[in-house]
XYZ file of C-alpha atoms in Angstrom:
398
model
C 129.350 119.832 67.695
C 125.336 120.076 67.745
C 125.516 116.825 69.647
C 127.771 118.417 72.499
C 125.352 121.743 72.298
C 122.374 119.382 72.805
C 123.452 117.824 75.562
C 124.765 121.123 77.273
C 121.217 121.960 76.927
C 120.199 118.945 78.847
C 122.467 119.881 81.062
C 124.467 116.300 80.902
C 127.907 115.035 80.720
C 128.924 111.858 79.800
C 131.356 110.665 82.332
C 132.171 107.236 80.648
C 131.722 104.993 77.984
C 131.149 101.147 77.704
C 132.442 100.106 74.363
C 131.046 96.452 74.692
C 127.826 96.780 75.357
C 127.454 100.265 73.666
C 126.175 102.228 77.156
C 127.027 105.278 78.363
C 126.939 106.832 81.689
C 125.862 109.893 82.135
C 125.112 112.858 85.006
C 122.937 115.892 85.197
C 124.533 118.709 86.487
C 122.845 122.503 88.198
C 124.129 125.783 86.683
C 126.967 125.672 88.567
C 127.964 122.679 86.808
C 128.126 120.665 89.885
C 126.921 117.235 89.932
C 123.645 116.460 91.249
C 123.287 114.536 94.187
C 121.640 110.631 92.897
C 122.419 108.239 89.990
C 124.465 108.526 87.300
C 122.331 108.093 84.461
C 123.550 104.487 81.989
C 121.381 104.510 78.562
C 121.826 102.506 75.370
C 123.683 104.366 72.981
C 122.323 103.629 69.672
C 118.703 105.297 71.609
C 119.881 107.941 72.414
C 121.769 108.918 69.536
C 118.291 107.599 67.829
C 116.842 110.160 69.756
C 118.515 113.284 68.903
C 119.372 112.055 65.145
C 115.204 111.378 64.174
C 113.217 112.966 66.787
C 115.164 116.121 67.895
C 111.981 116.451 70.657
C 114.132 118.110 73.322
C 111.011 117.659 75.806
C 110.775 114.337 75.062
C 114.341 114.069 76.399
C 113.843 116.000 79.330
C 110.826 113.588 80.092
C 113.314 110.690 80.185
C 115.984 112.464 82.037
C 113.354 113.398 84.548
C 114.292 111.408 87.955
C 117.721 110.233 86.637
C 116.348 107.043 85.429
C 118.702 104.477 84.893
C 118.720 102.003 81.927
C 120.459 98.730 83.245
C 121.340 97.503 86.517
C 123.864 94.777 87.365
C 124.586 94.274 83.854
C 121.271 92.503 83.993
C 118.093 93.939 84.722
C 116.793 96.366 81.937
C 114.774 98.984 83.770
C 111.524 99.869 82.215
C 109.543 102.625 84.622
C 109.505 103.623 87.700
C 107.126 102.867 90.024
C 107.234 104.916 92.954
C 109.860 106.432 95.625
C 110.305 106.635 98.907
C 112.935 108.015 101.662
C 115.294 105.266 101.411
C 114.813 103.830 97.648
C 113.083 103.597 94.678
C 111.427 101.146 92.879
C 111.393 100.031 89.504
C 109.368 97.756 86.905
C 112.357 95.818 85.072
C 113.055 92.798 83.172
C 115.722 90.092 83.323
C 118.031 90.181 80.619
C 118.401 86.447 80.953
C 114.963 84.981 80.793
C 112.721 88.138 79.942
C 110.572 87.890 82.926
C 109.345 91.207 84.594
C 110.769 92.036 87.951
C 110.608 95.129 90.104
C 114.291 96.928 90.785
C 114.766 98.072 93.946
C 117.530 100.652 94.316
C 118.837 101.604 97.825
C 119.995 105.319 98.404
C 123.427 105.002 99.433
C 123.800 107.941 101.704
C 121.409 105.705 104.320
C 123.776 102.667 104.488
C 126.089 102.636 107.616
C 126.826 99.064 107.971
C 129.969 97.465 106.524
C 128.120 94.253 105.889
C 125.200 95.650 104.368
C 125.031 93.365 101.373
C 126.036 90.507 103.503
C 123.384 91.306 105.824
C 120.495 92.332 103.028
C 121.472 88.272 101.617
C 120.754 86.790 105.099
C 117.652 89.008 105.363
C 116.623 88.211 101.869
C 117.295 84.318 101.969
C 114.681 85.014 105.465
C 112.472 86.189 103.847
C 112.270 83.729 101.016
C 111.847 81.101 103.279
C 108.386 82.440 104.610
C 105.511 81.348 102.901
C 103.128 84.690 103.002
C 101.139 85.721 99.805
C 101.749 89.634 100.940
C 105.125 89.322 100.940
C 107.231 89.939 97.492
C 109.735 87.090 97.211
C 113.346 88.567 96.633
C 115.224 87.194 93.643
C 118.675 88.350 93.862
C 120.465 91.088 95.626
C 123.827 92.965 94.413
C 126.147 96.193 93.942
C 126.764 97.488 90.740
C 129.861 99.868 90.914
C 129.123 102.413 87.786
C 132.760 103.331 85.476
C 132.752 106.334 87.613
C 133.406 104.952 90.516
C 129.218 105.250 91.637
C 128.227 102.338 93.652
C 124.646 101.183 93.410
C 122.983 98.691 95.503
C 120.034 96.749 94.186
C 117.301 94.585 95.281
C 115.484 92.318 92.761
C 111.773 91.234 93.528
C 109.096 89.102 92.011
C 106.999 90.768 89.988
C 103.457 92.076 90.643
C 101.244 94.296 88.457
C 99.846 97.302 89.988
C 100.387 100.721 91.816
C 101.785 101.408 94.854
C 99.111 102.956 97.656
C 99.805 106.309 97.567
C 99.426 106.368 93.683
C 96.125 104.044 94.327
C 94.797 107.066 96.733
C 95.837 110.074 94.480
C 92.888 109.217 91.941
C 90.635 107.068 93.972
C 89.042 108.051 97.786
C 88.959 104.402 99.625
C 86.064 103.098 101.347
C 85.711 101.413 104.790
C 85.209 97.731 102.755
C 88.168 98.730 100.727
C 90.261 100.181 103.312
C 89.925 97.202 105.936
C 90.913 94.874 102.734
C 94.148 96.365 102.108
C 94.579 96.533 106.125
C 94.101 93.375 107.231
C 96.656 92.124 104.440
C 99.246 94.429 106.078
C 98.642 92.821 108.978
C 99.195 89.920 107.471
C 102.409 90.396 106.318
C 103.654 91.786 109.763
C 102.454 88.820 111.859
C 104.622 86.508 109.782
C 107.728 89.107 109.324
C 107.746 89.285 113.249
C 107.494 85.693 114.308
C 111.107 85.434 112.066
C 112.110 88.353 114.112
C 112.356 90.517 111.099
C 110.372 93.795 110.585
C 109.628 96.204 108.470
C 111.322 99.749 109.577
C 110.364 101.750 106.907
C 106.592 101.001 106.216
C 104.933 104.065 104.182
C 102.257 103.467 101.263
C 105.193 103.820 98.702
C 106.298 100.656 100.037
C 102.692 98.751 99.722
C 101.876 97.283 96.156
C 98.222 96.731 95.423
C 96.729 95.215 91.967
C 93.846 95.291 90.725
C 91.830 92.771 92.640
C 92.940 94.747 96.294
C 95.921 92.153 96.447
C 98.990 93.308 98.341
C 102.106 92.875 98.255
C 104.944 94.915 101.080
C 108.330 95.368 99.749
C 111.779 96.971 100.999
C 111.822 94.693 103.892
C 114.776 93.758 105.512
C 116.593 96.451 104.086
C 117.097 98.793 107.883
C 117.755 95.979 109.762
C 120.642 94.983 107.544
C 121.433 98.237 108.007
C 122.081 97.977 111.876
C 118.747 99.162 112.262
C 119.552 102.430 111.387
C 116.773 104.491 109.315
C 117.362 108.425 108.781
C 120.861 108.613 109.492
C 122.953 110.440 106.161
C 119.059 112.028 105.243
C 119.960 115.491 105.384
C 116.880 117.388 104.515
C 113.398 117.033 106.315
C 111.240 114.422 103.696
C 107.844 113.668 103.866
C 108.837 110.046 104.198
C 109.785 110.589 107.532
C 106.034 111.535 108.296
C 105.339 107.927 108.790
C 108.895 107.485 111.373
C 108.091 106.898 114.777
C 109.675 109.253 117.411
C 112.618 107.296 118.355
C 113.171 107.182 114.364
C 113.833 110.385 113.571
C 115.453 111.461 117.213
C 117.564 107.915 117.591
C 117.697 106.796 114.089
C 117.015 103.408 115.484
C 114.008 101.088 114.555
C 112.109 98.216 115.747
C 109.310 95.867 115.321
C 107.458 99.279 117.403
C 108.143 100.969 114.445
C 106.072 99.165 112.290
C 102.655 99.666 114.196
C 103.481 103.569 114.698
C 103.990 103.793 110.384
C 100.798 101.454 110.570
C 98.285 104.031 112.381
C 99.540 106.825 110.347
C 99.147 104.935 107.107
C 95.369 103.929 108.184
C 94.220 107.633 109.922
C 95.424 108.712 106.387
C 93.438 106.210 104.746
C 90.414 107.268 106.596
C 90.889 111.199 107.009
C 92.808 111.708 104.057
C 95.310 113.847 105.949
C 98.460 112.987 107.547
C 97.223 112.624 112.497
C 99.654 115.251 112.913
C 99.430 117.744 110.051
C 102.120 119.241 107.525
C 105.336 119.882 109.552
C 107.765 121.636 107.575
C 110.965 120.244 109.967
C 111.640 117.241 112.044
C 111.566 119.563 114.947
C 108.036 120.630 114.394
C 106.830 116.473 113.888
C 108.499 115.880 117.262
C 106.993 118.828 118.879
C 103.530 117.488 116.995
C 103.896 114.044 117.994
C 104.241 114.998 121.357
C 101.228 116.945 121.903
C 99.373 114.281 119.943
C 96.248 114.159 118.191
C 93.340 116.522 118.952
C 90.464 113.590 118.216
C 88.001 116.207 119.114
C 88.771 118.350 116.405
C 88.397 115.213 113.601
C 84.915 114.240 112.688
C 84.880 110.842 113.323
C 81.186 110.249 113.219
C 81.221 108.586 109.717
C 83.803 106.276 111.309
C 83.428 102.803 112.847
C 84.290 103.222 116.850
C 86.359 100.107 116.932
C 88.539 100.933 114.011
C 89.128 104.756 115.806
C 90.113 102.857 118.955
C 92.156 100.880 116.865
C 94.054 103.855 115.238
C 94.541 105.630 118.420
C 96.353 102.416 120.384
C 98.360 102.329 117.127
C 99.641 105.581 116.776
C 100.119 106.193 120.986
C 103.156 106.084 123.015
C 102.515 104.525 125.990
C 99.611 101.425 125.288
C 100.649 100.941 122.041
C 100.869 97.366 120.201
C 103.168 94.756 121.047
C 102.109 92.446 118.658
C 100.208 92.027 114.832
C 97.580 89.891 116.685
C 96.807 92.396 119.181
C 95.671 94.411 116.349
C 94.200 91.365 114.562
C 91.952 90.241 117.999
C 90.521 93.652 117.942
C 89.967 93.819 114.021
C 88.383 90.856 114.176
C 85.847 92.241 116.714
C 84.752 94.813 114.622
C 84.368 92.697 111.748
C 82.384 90.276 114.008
C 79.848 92.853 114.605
C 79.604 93.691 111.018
C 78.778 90.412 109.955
C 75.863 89.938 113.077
C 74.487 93.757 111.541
C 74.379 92.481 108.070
C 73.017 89.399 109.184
C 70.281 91.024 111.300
C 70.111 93.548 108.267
C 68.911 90.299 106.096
C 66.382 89.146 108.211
C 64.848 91.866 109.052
C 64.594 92.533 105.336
C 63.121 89.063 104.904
C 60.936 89.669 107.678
C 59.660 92.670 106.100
C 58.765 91.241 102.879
C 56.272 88.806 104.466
C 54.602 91.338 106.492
C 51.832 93.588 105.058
C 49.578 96.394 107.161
C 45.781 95.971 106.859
C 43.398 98.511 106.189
C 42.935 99.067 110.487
C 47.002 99.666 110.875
C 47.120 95.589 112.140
C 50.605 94.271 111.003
C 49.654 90.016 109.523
C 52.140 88.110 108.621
C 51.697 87.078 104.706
C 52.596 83.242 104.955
C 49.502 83.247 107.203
C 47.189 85.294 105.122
C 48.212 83.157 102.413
C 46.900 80.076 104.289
C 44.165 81.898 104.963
C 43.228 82.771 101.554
C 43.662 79.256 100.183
C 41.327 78.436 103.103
C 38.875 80.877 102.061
C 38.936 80.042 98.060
C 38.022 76.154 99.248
C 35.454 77.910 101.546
C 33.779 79.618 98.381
C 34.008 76.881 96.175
C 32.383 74.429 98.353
C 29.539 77.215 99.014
C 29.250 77.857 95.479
C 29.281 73.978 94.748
C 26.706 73.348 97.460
C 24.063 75.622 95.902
C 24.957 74.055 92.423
C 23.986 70.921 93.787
C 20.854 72.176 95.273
C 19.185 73.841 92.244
C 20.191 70.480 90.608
C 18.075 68.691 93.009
C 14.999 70.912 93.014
């Protein structure tokens, strides 16, 4: 009876039971007692009776049940925490049942997927994707649907596993600079170029996507996953999402994506990196991004004096609609420009400091050169000593 009450309070029902390997499924409900839209919820037992029988910490429940986390997938993968979200899916850190090794979950929101062969598709895209050879790139491991006792199907996506945060967590507590910002960039980049010489992009690019560890490593996931989709993105999203933010135009009217797509998420993903605001401000609809987007940008209201030139131009041919990108080396010929002239400053930077450590100012204002007043002064001590020596000599003689 106090069990029942105490998950009333929760406000979850257990909709089935798995008597072999002691889970149970469960689903949050509103007031109305309607089910929520999202997972059901699958959790060991013997925890959660653990749970209520020792602990009794009804906020420590609600914690758990926060996000409708999910316990196993596949029968397989144990899911640990979650790692971020975006408009499509959301990632987990997990572990293999099998051989214990860490892996990151990937579970696909259902209500996107139009295509009838979407997990025949995702394996061809997947097995792709193995087969290039790109340290930015997080190798897929397996790739399945788990139908749930109630008749919920859940499609999955299992990844290698990489320690870190995703880059919108990474910019929450920490403000990138240039250095920093051009690292993590030019990685992107790197993934792209090889994605789109298999004919494969991303379609759904946005810095919950992006995995970065400690040492500015990165790592893309979720690719593959629109194009097995018939290239179909926001279709079956039925309220506005800030995920969208980083959709191109023909996106969110068209629902249809290309390799375009990519560079478009691309600009708005740097100008954030650099402004810390989103190049066309905080619509509230998709009507109001469109009407946005079409205006454009207003560059001469954005300080970009603290900015390099090149990487501004950069942005701008990124995020516009007419001389945008075709390619990832396009964007790499003109990255590579501006870090050319970086490296000649810093290089001129050195030896001008070098050249200013052997210069000195006399008493006049007369710049010398101290190698040569150096040779000078070893010059003048032989000078002096031969004097002094010479007029030794010559009391000597006298």
């Amino acid at each position: 009876m106090y069990f029942q009450e105490f998950l009333k309070s929760l406000k979850v029902i257990i909709i089935g039971y798995d008597h072999k390997n002691k889970l149970i499924t469960l689903k949050r409900y509103n007031n109305t007692k309607k089910y929520k839209c999202g997972h059901a919820i699958l959790i060991n037992y013997n925890y959660f009776q653990s749970c209520y029988n020792i602990t009794k910490d009804r906020k420590c429940l609600h914690a758990y049940w926060e996000g409708d986390y999910l316990v196993y997938i596949g029968k397989r993968y144990e899911i640990v925490e979650e790692i971020g979200r975006c408009s499509n899916s959301c990632l987990y850190k997990g572990r293999d049942s099998y051989d214990k090794q860490l892996v990151i979950i990937n579970i696909i929101d259902k209500g996107i997927i139009r295509s009838e062969k979407f997990i025949s598709n995702l394996i061809d895209e997947s097995t792709s994707i193995n087969e290039i050879n790109s340290p930015n790139i997080l190798k897929v491991k397996d790739v399945g649907m788990d139908k749930l006792e109630n008749g919920t199907e859940l499609y999955y996506v299992i990844s290698e596993y990489m320690e870190g945060s995703t880059l919108n967590q990474l910019t929450k507590f920490h403000k990138l600079n240039m250095d920093e910002i051009i690292i993590i960039f030019r990685q992107i980049l790197n993934a792209l170029e090889v994605i789109h010489s298999y004919d494969i992009y991303h379609g759904c690019l946005q810095p919950s996507n992006i995995i970065i560890d400690e040492g500015y490593n990165v790592k893309l996931s979720n690719i593959g996953i629109i194009k097995s989709n018939n290239k179909i993105f926001n279709n079956g999203i039925k309220r506005f999402s800030k995920n969208l933010k980083y959709m191109c135009p023909h996106q969110i009217c068209l629902g249809y994506t290309d390799k375009s797509s990519d560079f478009h998420a691309l600009g708005v993903i740097l100008f954030e990196l650099i402004f810390g605001e989103h190049p066309y401000g905080e619509a509230k609809n998709e009507e109001e991004l469109i009407r946005r987007m079409d205006k454009g940008i207003c560059w001469r209201k954005i300080d970009t004096g603290k900015s390099p030139e090149k990487i501004i131009n950069i942005v701008k041919k990124l995020l516009s609609r007419k001389h945008r990108y075709q390619t990832p080396q396009e964007v790499m010929i003109d990255l590579s420009e501006y870090l050319y002239e970086v490296e000649n400053i810093c290089e001129k930077d050195e030896e001008n400091e070098n050249i200013e450590q052997d210069l000195i100012v006399n008493k006049d204002g007369y710049v010398k050169n101290k190698k040569h007043i150096h040779r000078f002064s070893k010059f003048a001590a032989l000078g002096a000593i031969a004097i002094v020596s010479f007029l030794v000599l010559g009391m000597t003689i006298k």
